[in-house]
mmCIF file of C-alpha atoms in Angstrom:
data_model
loop_
_atom_site.group_PDB
_atom_site.id
_atom_site.type_symbol
_atom_site.label_atom_id
_atom_site.label_comp_id
_atom_site.label_asym_id
_atom_site.label_seq_id
_atom_site.Cartn_x
_atom_site.Cartn_y
_atom_site.Cartn_z
ATOM 1 C CA UNK A 1 -6.357 4.378 -17.439
ATOM 2 C CA UNK A 2 -9.691 2.635 -17.620
ATOM 3 C CA UNK A 3 -9.581 -1.088 -17.857
ATOM 4 C CA UNK A 4 -12.499 -3.459 -18.033
ATOM 5 C CA UNK A 5 -12.832 -7.021 -19.130
ATOM 6 C CA UNK A 6 -15.434 -9.149 -20.764
ATOM 7 C CA UNK A 7 -16.057 -12.830 -20.237
ATOM 8 C CA UNK A 8 -14.601 -14.983 -23.018
ATOM 9 C CA UNK A 9 -18.133 -16.056 -23.977
ATOM 10 C CA UNK A 10 -20.775 -13.347 -23.672
ATOM 11 C CA UNK A 11 -23.601 -15.791 -24.257
ATOM 12 C CA UNK A 12 -26.951 -15.265 -25.874
ATOM 13 C CA UNK A 13 -29.492 -12.493 -25.673
ATOM 14 C CA UNK A 14 -31.469 -12.778 -22.441
ATOM 15 C CA UNK A 15 -28.458 -13.925 -20.400
ATOM 16 C CA UNK A 16 -26.957 -11.571 -17.790
ATOM 17 C CA UNK A 17 -23.349 -10.501 -18.416
ATOM 18 C CA UNK A 18 -21.114 -9.123 -15.648
ATOM 19 C CA UNK A 19 -18.559 -6.455 -16.546
ATOM 20 C CA UNK A 20 -15.553 -5.768 -14.326
ATOM 21 C CA UNK A 21 -13.626 -2.465 -14.226
ATOM 22 C CA UNK A 22 -11.554 -3.511 -11.228
ATOM 23 C CA UNK A 23 -8.244 -2.924 -13.015
ATOM 24 C CA UNK A 24 -9.033 0.730 -13.745
ATOM 25 C CA UNK A 25 -6.502 3.229 -12.433
ATOM 26 C CA UNK A 26 -7.505 6.464 -10.749
ATOM 27 C CA UNK A 27 -4.760 8.786 -12.024
ATOM 28 C CA UNK A 28 -6.986 10.465 -14.627
ATOM 29 C CA UNK A 29 -7.076 14.164 -15.429
ATOM 30 C CA UNK A 30 -3.620 14.711 -13.996
ATOM 31 C CA UNK A 31 -4.772 13.563 -10.559
ATOM 32 C CA UNK A 32 -2.372 11.671 -8.354
ATOM 33 C CA UNK A 33 -2.618 7.918 -8.201
ATOM 34 C CA UNK A 34 -3.832 8.343 -4.606
ATOM 35 C CA UNK A 35 -7.142 9.663 -5.953
ATOM 36 C CA UNK A 36 -9.807 6.973 -5.770
ATOM 37 C CA UNK A 37 -12.387 6.236 -8.432
ATOM 38 C CA UNK A 38 -15.760 7.070 -6.923
ATOM 39 C CA UNK A 39 -18.173 6.398 -9.779
ATOM 40 C CA UNK A 40 -18.486 3.962 -12.649
ATOM 41 C CA UNK A 41 -21.151 4.719 -15.269
ATOM 42 C CA UNK A 42 -21.941 2.032 -17.817
ATOM 43 C CA UNK A 43 -23.740 2.889 -21.064
ATOM 44 C CA UNK A 44 -24.872 -0.429 -22.510
ATOM 45 C CA UNK A 45 -25.307 0.722 -26.120
ATOM 46 C CA UNK A 46 -28.758 -0.828 -26.415
ATOM 47 C CA UNK A 47 -31.015 2.087 -25.474
ATOM 48 C CA UNK A 48 -31.551 1.031 -21.863
ATOM 49 C CA UNK A 49 -30.757 3.439 -18.984
ATOM 50 C CA UNK A 50 -27.148 3.771 -17.870
ATOM 51 C CA UNK A 51 -25.999 1.982 -14.741
ATOM 52 C CA UNK A 52 -24.198 4.227 -12.251
ATOM 53 C CA UNK A 53 -22.423 2.572 -9.336
ATOM 54 C CA UNK A 54 -19.597 2.962 -6.874
ATOM 55 C CA UNK A 55 -18.701 -0.697 -7.424
ATOM 56 C CA UNK A 56 -16.239 -1.969 -10.016
ATOM 57 C CA UNK A 57 -18.678 -4.552 -11.391
ATOM 58 C CA UNK A 58 -22.051 -4.229 -13.073
ATOM 59 C CA UNK A 59 -24.378 -6.762 -14.680
ATOM 60 C CA UNK A 60 -26.643 -6.251 -17.670
ATOM 61 C CA UNK A 61 -28.994 -8.416 -19.694
ATOM 62 C CA UNK A 62 -29.138 -7.674 -23.410
ATOM 63 C CA UNK A 63 -32.547 -8.559 -24.819
ATOM 64 C CA UNK A 64 -31.598 -8.781 -28.499
ATOM 65 C CA UNK A 65 -28.696 -10.150 -30.493
ATOM 66 C CA UNK A 66 -26.253 -7.928 -32.351
ATOM 67 C CA UNK A 67 -23.204 -5.736 -31.971
ATOM 68 C CA UNK A 68 -23.231 -3.453 -28.930
ATOM 69 C CA UNK A 69 -20.786 -0.740 -27.922
ATOM 70 C CA UNK A 70 -20.493 -0.485 -24.147
ATOM 71 C CA UNK A 71 -19.013 2.749 -22.806
ATOM 72 C CA UNK A 72 -17.565 2.993 -19.315
ATOM 73 C CA UNK A 73 -17.024 6.420 -17.751
ATOM 74 C CA UNK A 74 -15.146 6.646 -14.471
ATOM 75 C CA UNK A 75 -14.919 9.674 -12.178
ATOM 76 C CA UNK A 76 -12.405 10.103 -9.368
ATOM 77 C CA UNK A 77 -12.480 12.094 -6.116
ATOM 78 C CA UNK A 78 -10.917 15.065 -7.950
ATOM 79 C CA UNK A 79 -14.018 15.007 -10.198
ATOM 80 C CA UNK A 80 -12.002 14.140 -13.302
ATOM 81 C CA UNK A 81 -13.720 11.764 -15.710
ATOM 82 C CA UNK A 82 -12.556 9.525 -18.525
ATOM 83 C CA UNK A 83 -14.444 7.219 -20.889
ATOM 84 C CA UNK A 84 -13.588 4.229 -23.007
ATOM 85 C CA UNK A 85 -15.715 2.062 -25.295
ATOM 86 C CA UNK A 86 -15.618 -1.548 -26.429
ATOM 87 C CA UNK A 87 -17.721 -3.106 -29.192
ATOM 88 C CA UNK A 88 -18.687 -6.757 -28.904
ATOM 89 C CA UNK A 89 -21.287 -9.178 -30.207
ATOM 90 C CA UNK A 90 -24.278 -10.701 -28.401
ATOM 91 C CA UNK A 91 -25.351 -13.994 -29.937
ATOM 92 C CA UNK A 92 -28.958 -14.821 -30.711
ATOM 93 C CA UNK A 93 -30.869 -17.082 -28.388
ATOM 94 C CA UNK A 94 -30.251 -20.618 -29.660
ATOM 95 C CA UNK A 95 -32.528 -22.520 -27.290
ATOM 96 C CA UNK A 96 -34.784 -25.031 -28.993
ATOM 97 C CA UNK A 97 -38.423 -25.033 -27.975
#
């Protein structure tokens, strides 16, 4: 099961957001629960390149406001992969100049 959380407040465009998949479980594709997740690939849903990492966390800065669907794909040592997506809203930049 893939599990990742979002901060309660995502903030405005131009502000870095950290995503955490630390509660993801590795028993995907029929693999035993002793199989470790080796790769986390984040698709940010905004046209920027994916982020691929061996770490459970990744940060991204969205440059424009709007709804974005982030997809996380995890792969374990048995080379089984699973994806899940979450849609959320990035607020516009509200700073006064």
